[in-house]
Amino acid sequence: MVQIGIVILFIGVAFLLKYVADQGWLSLELRHVLVTLGGAVMAGVGWRLRRRTRNYGLALQGAGIGVIYMTVFFAFRIYALLPAGIAFSALAILGATCAGLAVINNARILAFLAVIGAFLAPFLASTGQGSHVALFSYYALVNLAILAIAWFKAWRSLNLAGFFFTLAAGIAWGASSYEPALFNSTEPFLILFFLFYLAIAILYAVRQPATESRGANLIDTTLLFGNPLSAFSLQVAAMQHIEKGAGWSALALGVLYVALALLFIRRRSVKHEFQYALLSEALLFLGFFFAALSAPFLLEAQSVAATWAVSGGAWVWLGAQRRRIWNVLWGGLVQLGAMTALGVAVVAGMESTPPWLNPLYLGILLISGAAFASAFYMGRLAQTLAKSLRMLIWLFSLFFLILALAWWMGGHTWQIIDASMAAPGEWHLDTDKGWLVNLIFFYAATALLGEVIGRRLNWRALRLPMLGLLPLLVVMAAAQLQLTAHHFMLRGWAAWSLALAVLYRLLYRWRLPDDAPAGWNWRDLWHAGALWLAAFLLVWFGAWQVDQFDSGDTWVVSCVTVLCALFGLLAMQLAQRGPAWIRRQQNGYLRLGAPLLFLFALGWTLLIHVDADGAHWLLPYLPLLNPLDMSTLLLFGVIFRWIRQLRLASAAVFYWA
């Protein structure tokens, strides 16, 4: 009842001052002096009664300070009885006095009533005219008093009252009086009020002690999030006449909040590891949010999507560090949205842009990088979670790894083809047939990079897809023959040398352990496939070279047969005398790789022998002394040696062979 009476008293004093002025009672100066004395007496009585009747005494103190606030403002703003310097000095002293009384009495209601009175004074005395600089300067002093109180006391209701009153005053004035010409005089106040309540929100969190049960400081989410969002909204409205002003403002906010977050992350104590966990997490959230929000104002559409993808990756990292599942899921959702937006941009295409140096490609790099990082941190987080959540997060990790590989491979494939097909004189990098060789270079380099990084980070999920290099190279080898006569044209020799070297490095890194039991395993198929691929490349090249020398069938057929026999012999030697990691895969070479080569060579020879006469340009056909018969004899000799080696290796396998 006392508090309600005090609010009614404020309104009554305001109308009393106006009524006395309208009736011409007493002089102007005397009226203000008497009201000021009345407020002082009220505050003094409240001070005397603070111990006997605490609530009543505190209410009188707050009312007295509020009346003096209002009177000083009337004297300065409406009637010009006080110069600006004296008026604002008096207001500053009143603010300090109010803050001191509130802290001394540990009285939130005292501060609350005094602040409400201070904020209501300009509205009660308003005539619709005057300087906005004076108005905002007055409010700056009131907010300074609130900040002073917040330094000592964590009074959330007082903080929120000051924030909402200041915001309402700013919106009301801006809607009625703001114009671009006033930007230079209003912008400093907007920044000042924002910094006031940023400091108050941080002080509130710092004043909430970290406990063993809670583990972290509480935060005022309304003030911590509402302050920057409302300040930025007002900033956007005020900077409409400045190009990209809103974007730079959002970026500045992002940098500020990230810097504050890092500061509190470093300040956490040893006793309470998560002392500032909630505060630093909220500050990081705001930093990432405003940094991402600046992208639409400063960048092109493609770069915006990439920026948001990076922001989503940062969310995932933050969630993994703090073990916050909602952070991880939100970061993933942000990245999916960014990928969708960039996918639309890729489909739309770009005109007259250089390969590699265009926004779409750079966006693809950032999106794939963010997805790779997200997959990695999701996988690490899954290892620390309970069984019920582990599978869910692990599936998310696998999903984002697939997306990352798809964007990485697809984006580079598109750029390589685009660069090779570009019209001469613009961004021409290669002939229109060399793009496939460049793709082989890229796929081999990607597999090597993925294996090295995955091994360094102990990230098996990244290493395993790199084994897909073998089937990919098989497809590329078949496709290349549609463009070139053999695989080693247009620097193909370098590309395939690198690809085979990387392929065997992968097989070496995925070798069987020394104590592994003997028997069939998937590595045997990959070793056999690598042998078949190398044989296919060299056999085709050898046949093409021979065909350039003699276009007849005899030498070409003989060359293919001899090379297949030699590769079969190589497989046998590797299975018997190769390095230890290859000998452990003898099933792949001796029982899988070599037989297929022999079957192909036999089928090839039998089919061609039907029509070939065995003659060549040097000599006519001679039984057993012509290239076809001699190459066939060589093939049978190698096959018999293979059978003997199989018998020595295992009688059971010989029976199967």
mmCIF file with all atom_site columns, C-alpha atoms in Angstrom, residues 108-254:
data_model
loop_
_atom_site.group_PDB
_atom_site.id
_atom_site.type_symbol
_atom_site.label_atom_id
_atom_site.label_alt_id
_atom_site.label_comp_id
_atom_site.label_asym_id
_atom_site.label_entity_id
_atom_site.label_seq_id
_atom_site.pdbx_PDB_ins_code
_atom_site.Cartn_x
_atom_site.Cartn_y
_atom_site.Cartn_z
_atom_site.occupancy
_atom_site.B_iso_or_equiv
_atom_site.pdbx_formal_charge
_atom_site.auth_seq_id
_atom_site.auth_comp_id
_atom_site.auth_asym_id
_atom_site.auth_atom_id
_atom_site.pdbx_PDB_model_num
ATOM 1   C CA . ARG A 1 108 ? 16.030 -2.672  -3.760  1.00 0.00 ? 108 ARG A CA 1
ATOM 2   C CA . ILE A 1 109 ? 12.696 -0.891  -3.461  1.00 0.00 ? 109 ILE A CA 1
ATOM 3   C CA . LEU A 1 110 ? 14.438 2.400   -2.640  1.00 0.00 ? 110 LEU A CA 1
ATOM 4   C CA . ALA A 1 111 ? 16.485 2.263   -5.783  1.00 0.00 ? 111 ALA A CA 1
ATOM 5   C CA . PHE A 1 112 ? 13.493 1.073   -7.783  1.00 0.00 ? 112 PHE A CA 1
ATOM 6   C CA . LEU A 1 113 ? 11.212 3.933   -6.715  1.00 0.00 ? 113 LEU A CA 1
ATOM 7   C CA . ALA A 1 114 ? 13.904 6.557   -7.146  1.00 0.00 ? 114 ALA A CA 1
ATOM 8   C CA . VAL A 1 115 ? 14.746 5.331   -10.643 1.00 0.00 ? 115 VAL A CA 1
ATOM 9   C CA . ILE A 1 116 ? 11.088 5.244   -11.683 1.00 0.00 ? 116 ILE A CA 1
ATOM 10  C CA . GLY A 1 117 ? 10.696 8.799   -10.471 1.00 0.00 ? 117 GLY A CA 1
ATOM 11  C CA . ALA A 1 118 ? 13.769 9.896   -12.361 1.00 0.00 ? 118 ALA A CA 1
ATOM 12  C CA . PHE A 1 119 ? 12.540 8.307   -15.597 1.00 0.00 ? 119 PHE A CA 1
ATOM 13  C CA . LEU A 1 120 ? 9.029  9.710   -15.260 1.00 0.00 ? 120 LEU A CA 1
ATOM 14  C CA . ALA A 1 121 ? 10.196 13.284  -14.701 1.00 0.00 ? 121 ALA A CA 1
ATOM 15  C CA . PRO A 1 122 ? 10.897 14.157  -18.377 1.00 0.00 ? 122 PRO A CA 1
ATOM 16  C CA . PHE A 1 123 ? 7.561  12.727  -19.522 1.00 0.00 ? 123 PHE A CA 1
ATOM 17  C CA . LEU A 1 124 ? 5.598  14.532  -16.851 1.00 0.00 ? 124 LEU A CA 1
ATOM 18  C CA . ALA A 1 125 ? 7.333  17.805  -17.674 1.00 0.00 ? 125 ALA A CA 1
ATOM 19  C CA . SER A 1 126 ? 7.392  17.376  -21.437 1.00 0.00 ? 126 SER A CA 1
ATOM 20  C CA . THR A 1 127 ? 6.055  20.137  -23.724 1.00 0.00 ? 127 THR A CA 1
ATOM 21  C CA . GLY A 1 128 ? 7.058  18.438  -26.970 1.00 0.00 ? 128 GLY A CA 1
ATOM 22  C CA . GLN A 1 129 ? 9.931  20.849  -27.493 1.00 0.00 ? 129 GLN A CA 1
ATOM 23  C CA . GLY A 1 130 ? 13.529 21.079  -26.376 1.00 0.00 ? 130 GLY A CA 1
ATOM 24  C CA . SER A 1 131 ? 16.881 19.443  -27.042 1.00 0.00 ? 131 SER A CA 1
ATOM 25  C CA . HIS A 1 132 ? 17.178 15.705  -27.336 1.00 0.00 ? 132 HIS A CA 1
ATOM 26  C CA . VAL A 1 133 ? 20.793 16.027  -26.254 1.00 0.00 ? 133 VAL A CA 1
ATOM 27  C CA . ALA A 1 134 ? 19.666 17.374  -22.866 1.00 0.00 ? 134 ALA A CA 1
ATOM 28  C CA . LEU A 1 135 ? 17.074 14.616  -22.549 1.00 0.00 ? 135 LEU A CA 1
ATOM 29  C CA . PHE A 1 136 ? 19.518 11.804  -23.322 1.00 0.00 ? 136 PHE A CA 1
ATOM 30  C CA . SER A 1 137 ? 22.195 13.369  -21.140 1.00 0.00 ? 137 SER A CA 1
ATOM 31  C CA . TYR A 1 138 ? 19.740 13.296  -18.255 1.00 0.00 ? 138 TYR A CA 1
ATOM 32  C CA . TYR A 1 139 ? 18.939 9.653   -18.926 1.00 0.00 ? 139 TYR A CA 1
ATOM 33  C CA . ALA A 1 140 ? 22.655 8.902   -19.132 1.00 0.00 ? 140 ALA A CA 1
ATOM 34  C CA . LEU A 1 141 ? 23.047 10.188  -15.567 1.00 0.00 ? 141 LEU A CA 1
ATOM 35  C CA . VAL A 1 142 ? 20.110 8.048   -14.398 1.00 0.00 ? 142 VAL A CA 1
ATOM 36  C CA . ASN A 1 143 ? 21.599 4.963   -16.032 1.00 0.00 ? 143 ASN A CA 1
ATOM 37  C CA . LEU A 1 144 ? 24.975 5.774   -14.542 1.00 0.00 ? 144 LEU A CA 1
ATOM 38  C CA . ALA A 1 145 ? 23.311 5.615   -11.120 1.00 0.00 ? 145 ALA A CA 1
ATOM 39  C CA . ILE A 1 146 ? 21.831 2.211   -12.013 1.00 0.00 ? 146 ILE A CA 1
ATOM 40  C CA . LEU A 1 147 ? 25.278 1.022   -13.087 1.00 0.00 ? 147 LEU A CA 1
ATOM 41  C CA . ALA A 1 148 ? 26.735 2.228   -9.802  1.00 0.00 ? 148 ALA A CA 1
ATOM 42  C CA . ILE A 1 149 ? 24.132 0.243   -7.890  1.00 0.00 ? 149 ILE A CA 1
ATOM 43  C CA . ALA A 1 150 ? 24.753 -2.816  -10.053 1.00 0.00 ? 150 ALA A CA 1
ATOM 44  C CA . TRP A 1 151 ? 28.423 -2.629  -9.074  1.00 0.00 ? 151 TRP A CA 1
ATOM 45  C CA . PHE A 1 152 ? 27.436 -3.510  -5.519  1.00 0.00 ? 152 PHE A CA 1
ATOM 46  C CA . LYS A 1 153 ? 24.065 -5.249  -5.789  1.00 0.00 ? 153 LYS A CA 1
ATOM 47  C CA . ALA A 1 154 ? 22.637 -7.798  -8.226  1.00 0.00 ? 154 ALA A CA 1
ATOM 48  C CA . TRP A 1 155 ? 19.134 -6.336  -8.363  1.00 0.00 ? 155 TRP A CA 1
ATOM 49  C CA . ARG A 1 156 ? 17.611 -7.680  -11.540 1.00 0.00 ? 156 ARG A CA 1
ATOM 50  C CA . SER A 1 157 ? 14.289 -5.849  -11.276 1.00 0.00 ? 157 SER A CA 1
ATOM 51  C CA . LEU A 1 158 ? 16.081 -2.501  -11.028 1.00 0.00 ? 158 LEU A CA 1
ATOM 52  C CA . ASN A 1 159 ? 18.263 -3.323  -14.021 1.00 0.00 ? 159 ASN A CA 1
ATOM 53  C CA . LEU A 1 160 ? 15.285 -4.345  -16.110 1.00 0.00 ? 160 LEU A CA 1
ATOM 54  C CA . ALA A 1 161 ? 13.287 -1.272  -15.100 1.00 0.00 ? 161 ALA A CA 1
ATOM 55  C CA . GLY A 1 162 ? 16.102 1.030   -16.179 1.00 0.00 ? 162 GLY A CA 1
ATOM 56  C CA . PHE A 1 163 ? 16.586 -0.861  -19.443 1.00 0.00 ? 163 PHE A CA 1
ATOM 57  C CA . PHE A 1 164 ? 12.926 -0.859  -20.463 1.00 0.00 ? 164 PHE A CA 1
ATOM 58  C CA . PHE A 1 165 ? 12.380 2.770   -19.476 1.00 0.00 ? 165 PHE A CA 1
ATOM 59  C CA . THR A 1 166 ? 15.452 3.826   -21.491 1.00 0.00 ? 166 THR A CA 1
ATOM 60  C CA . LEU A 1 167 ? 14.378 1.720   -24.467 1.00 0.00 ? 167 LEU A CA 1
ATOM 61  C CA . ALA A 1 168 ? 10.846 3.092   -24.369 1.00 0.00 ? 168 ALA A CA 1
ATOM 62  C CA . ALA A 1 169 ? 12.120 6.662   -24.198 1.00 0.00 ? 169 ALA A CA 1
ATOM 63  C CA . GLY A 1 170 ? 14.446 6.104   -27.138 1.00 0.00 ? 170 GLY A CA 1
ATOM 64  C CA . ILE A 1 171 ? 11.783 4.482   -29.288 1.00 0.00 ? 171 ILE A CA 1
ATOM 65  C CA . ALA A 1 172 ? 9.231  7.179   -28.447 1.00 0.00 ? 172 ALA A CA 1
ATOM 66  C CA . TRP A 1 173 ? 11.603 10.010  -29.302 1.00 0.00 ? 173 TRP A CA 1
ATOM 67  C CA . GLY A 1 174 ? 12.924 8.273   -32.424 1.00 0.00 ? 174 GLY A CA 1
ATOM 68  C CA . ALA A 1 175 ? 9.457  7.569   -33.805 1.00 0.00 ? 175 ALA A CA 1
ATOM 69  C CA . SER A 1 176 ? 8.396  11.192  -33.430 1.00 0.00 ? 176 SER A CA 1
ATOM 70  C CA . SER A 1 177 ? 11.499 13.313  -33.870 1.00 0.00 ? 177 SER A CA 1
ATOM 71  C CA . TYR A 1 178 ? 14.455 11.408  -35.403 1.00 0.00 ? 178 TYR A CA 1
ATOM 72  C CA . GLU A 1 179 ? 15.819 12.363  -38.809 1.00 0.00 ? 179 GLU A CA 1
ATOM 73  C CA . PRO A 1 180 ? 19.146 11.511  -40.479 1.00 0.00 ? 180 PRO A CA 1
ATOM 74  C CA . ALA A 1 181 ? 20.532 14.988  -39.760 1.00 0.00 ? 181 ALA A CA 1
ATOM 75  C CA . LEU A 1 182 ? 20.466 14.158  -36.034 1.00 0.00 ? 182 LEU A CA 1
ATOM 76  C CA . PHE A 1 183 ? 22.530 10.971  -36.390 1.00 0.00 ? 183 PHE A CA 1
ATOM 77  C CA . ASN A 1 184 ? 25.803 12.466  -35.141 1.00 0.00 ? 184 ASN A CA 1
ATOM 78  C CA . SER A 1 185 ? 24.170 13.752  -31.954 1.00 0.00 ? 185 SER A CA 1
ATOM 79  C CA . THR A 1 186 ? 22.166 10.597  -31.164 1.00 0.00 ? 186 THR A CA 1
ATOM 80  C CA . GLU A 1 187 ? 24.637 7.841   -32.074 1.00 0.00 ? 187 GLU A CA 1
ATOM 81  C CA . PRO A 1 188 ? 26.943 8.480   -29.061 1.00 0.00 ? 188 PRO A CA 1
ATOM 82  C CA . PHE A 1 189 ? 24.003 8.109   -26.692 1.00 0.00 ? 189 PHE A CA 1
ATOM 83  C CA . LEU A 1 190 ? 22.869 4.862   -28.329 1.00 0.00 ? 190 LEU A CA 1
ATOM 84  C CA . ILE A 1 191 ? 26.365 3.424   -27.935 1.00 0.00 ? 191 ILE A CA 1
ATOM 85  C CA . LEU A 1 192 ? 26.586 4.708   -24.353 1.00 0.00 ? 192 LEU A CA 1
ATOM 86  C CA . PHE A 1 193 ? 23.274 3.163   -23.290 1.00 0.00 ? 193 PHE A CA 1
ATOM 87  C CA . PHE A 1 194 ? 24.220 -0.119  -24.953 1.00 0.00 ? 194 PHE A CA 1
ATOM 88  C CA . LEU A 1 195 ? 27.529 -0.205  -23.069 1.00 0.00 ? 195 LEU A CA 1
ATOM 89  C CA . PHE A 1 196 ? 25.764 0.672   -19.812 1.00 0.00 ? 196 PHE A CA 1
ATOM 90  C CA . TYR A 1 197 ? 23.488 -2.329  -19.944 1.00 0.00 ? 197 TYR A CA 1
ATOM 91  C CA . LEU A 1 198 ? 26.155 -4.622  -21.336 1.00 0.00 ? 198 LEU A CA 1
ATOM 92  C CA . ALA A 1 199 ? 28.224 -3.811  -18.252 1.00 0.00 ? 199 ALA A CA 1
ATOM 93  C CA . ILE A 1 200 ? 25.161 -4.213  -15.988 1.00 0.00 ? 200 ILE A CA 1
ATOM 94  C CA . ALA A 1 201 ? 24.327 -7.635  -17.472 1.00 0.00 ? 201 ALA A CA 1
ATOM 95  C CA . ILE A 1 202 ? 27.927 -8.790  -16.977 1.00 0.00 ? 202 ILE A CA 1
ATOM 96  C CA . LEU A 1 203 ? 28.014 -7.418  -13.432 1.00 0.00 ? 203 LEU A CA 1
ATOM 97  C CA . TYR A 1 204 ? 24.811 -9.277  -12.621 1.00 0.00 ? 204 TYR A CA 1
ATOM 98  C CA . ALA A 1 205 ? 26.368 -12.571 -13.768 1.00 0.00 ? 205 ALA A CA 1
ATOM 99  C CA . VAL A 1 206 ? 29.612 -11.897 -11.918 1.00 0.00 ? 206 VAL A CA 1
ATOM 100 C CA . ARG A 1 207 ? 27.720 -11.087 -8.709  1.00 0.00 ? 207 ARG A CA 1
ATOM 101 C CA . GLN A 1 208 ? 26.005 -14.498 -8.850  1.00 0.00 ? 208 GLN A CA 1
ATOM 102 C CA . PRO A 1 209 ? 28.506 -16.885 -7.224  1.00 0.00 ? 209 PRO A CA 1
ATOM 103 C CA . ALA A 1 210 ? 29.319 -20.233 -8.763  1.00 0.00 ? 210 ALA A CA 1
ATOM 104 C CA . THR A 1 211 ? 28.332 -23.090 -6.446  1.00 0.00 ? 211 THR A CA 1
ATOM 105 C CA . GLU A 1 212 ? 29.237 -26.733 -6.325  1.00 0.00 ? 212 GLU A CA 1
ATOM 106 C CA . SER A 1 213 ? 25.691 -27.820 -7.144  1.00 0.00 ? 213 SER A CA 1
ATOM 107 C CA . ARG A 1 214 ? 25.052 -25.297 -9.907  1.00 0.00 ? 214 ARG A CA 1
ATOM 108 C CA . GLY A 1 215 ? 28.632 -25.101 -11.185 1.00 0.00 ? 215 GLY A CA 1
ATOM 109 C CA . ALA A 1 216 ? 28.153 -21.818 -13.065 1.00 0.00 ? 216 ALA A CA 1
ATOM 110 C CA . ASN A 1 217 ? 27.021 -18.242 -12.585 1.00 0.00 ? 217 ASN A CA 1
ATOM 111 C CA . LEU A 1 218 ? 23.435 -17.318 -13.375 1.00 0.00 ? 218 LEU A CA 1
ATOM 112 C CA . ILE A 1 219 ? 22.814 -14.823 -16.161 1.00 0.00 ? 219 ILE A CA 1
ATOM 113 C CA . ASP A 1 220 ? 20.043 -12.363 -16.904 1.00 0.00 ? 220 ASP A CA 1
ATOM 114 C CA . THR A 1 221 ? 19.006 -13.628 -20.326 1.00 0.00 ? 221 THR A CA 1
ATOM 115 C CA . THR A 1 222 ? 16.470 -10.840 -20.826 1.00 0.00 ? 222 THR A CA 1
ATOM 116 C CA . LEU A 1 223 ? 19.059 -8.120  -20.420 1.00 0.00 ? 223 LEU A CA 1
ATOM 117 C CA . LEU A 1 224 ? 22.015 -9.970  -21.914 1.00 0.00 ? 224 LEU A CA 1
ATOM 118 C CA . PHE A 1 225 ? 20.154 -10.761 -25.131 1.00 0.00 ? 225 PHE A CA 1
ATOM 119 C CA . GLY A 1 226 ? 17.585 -7.988  -25.219 1.00 0.00 ? 226 GLY A CA 1
ATOM 120 C CA . ASN A 1 227 ? 20.138 -5.193  -24.942 1.00 0.00 ? 227 ASN A CA 1
ATOM 121 C CA . PRO A 1 228 ? 22.147 -5.979  -28.121 1.00 0.00 ? 228 PRO A CA 1
ATOM 122 C CA . LEU A 1 229 ? 19.084 -6.967  -30.132 1.00 0.00 ? 229 LEU A CA 1
ATOM 123 C CA . SER A 1 230 ? 17.209 -3.764  -29.312 1.00 0.00 ? 230 SER A CA 1
ATOM 124 C CA . ALA A 1 231 ? 20.313 -1.605  -29.715 1.00 0.00 ? 231 ALA A CA 1
ATOM 125 C CA . PHE A 1 232 ? 21.049 -3.144  -33.108 1.00 0.00 ? 232 PHE A CA 1
ATOM 126 C CA . SER A 1 233 ? 17.450 -2.664  -34.219 1.00 0.00 ? 233 SER A CA 1
ATOM 127 C CA . LEU A 1 234 ? 17.637 1.031   -33.312 1.00 0.00 ? 234 LEU A CA 1
ATOM 128 C CA . GLN A 1 235 ? 21.019 1.241   -35.011 1.00 0.00 ? 235 GLN A CA 1
ATOM 129 C CA . VAL A 1 236 ? 19.637 -0.189  -38.252 1.00 0.00 ? 236 VAL A CA 1
ATOM 130 C CA . ALA A 1 237 ? 16.781 2.308   -38.183 1.00 0.00 ? 237 ALA A CA 1
ATOM 131 C CA . ALA A 1 238 ? 19.164 5.191   -37.517 1.00 0.00 ? 238 ALA A CA 1
ATOM 132 C CA . MET A 1 239 ? 21.716 4.208   -40.211 1.00 0.00 ? 239 MET A CA 1
ATOM 133 C CA . GLN A 1 240 ? 19.437 3.707   -43.186 1.00 0.00 ? 240 GLN A CA 1
ATOM 134 C CA . HIS A 1 241 ? 21.127 6.619   -44.930 1.00 0.00 ? 241 HIS A CA 1
ATOM 135 C CA . ILE A 1 242 ? 24.608 5.092   -44.523 1.00 0.00 ? 242 ILE A CA 1
ATOM 136 C CA . GLU A 1 243 ? 25.581 2.370   -46.996 1.00 0.00 ? 243 GLU A CA 1
ATOM 137 C CA . LYS A 1 244 ? 26.519 -0.895  -45.258 1.00 0.00 ? 244 LYS A CA 1
ATOM 138 C CA . GLY A 1 245 ? 26.378 0.907   -41.910 1.00 0.00 ? 245 GLY A CA 1
ATOM 139 C CA . ALA A 1 246 ? 24.218 -1.811  -40.389 1.00 0.00 ? 246 ALA A CA 1
ATOM 140 C CA . GLY A 1 247 ? 26.637 -4.498  -41.587 1.00 0.00 ? 247 GLY A CA 1
ATOM 141 C CA . TRP A 1 248 ? 29.659 -2.861  -40.002 1.00 0.00 ? 248 TRP A CA 1
ATOM 142 C CA . SER A 1 249 ? 27.685 -2.308  -36.803 1.00 0.00 ? 249 SER A CA 1
ATOM 143 C CA . ALA A 1 250 ? 26.741 -6.003  -36.644 1.00 0.00 ? 250 ALA A CA 1
ATOM 144 C CA . LEU A 1 251 ? 30.341 -7.006  -37.286 1.00 0.00 ? 251 LEU A CA 1
ATOM 145 C CA . ALA A 1 252 ? 31.575 -4.687  -34.519 1.00 0.00 ? 252 ALA A CA 1
ATOM 146 C CA . LEU A 1 253 ? 29.063 -6.234  -32.115 1.00 0.00 ? 253 LEU A CA 1
ATOM 147 C CA . GLY A 1 254 ? 30.212 -9.714  -33.097 1.00 0.00 ? 254 GLY A CA 1
#
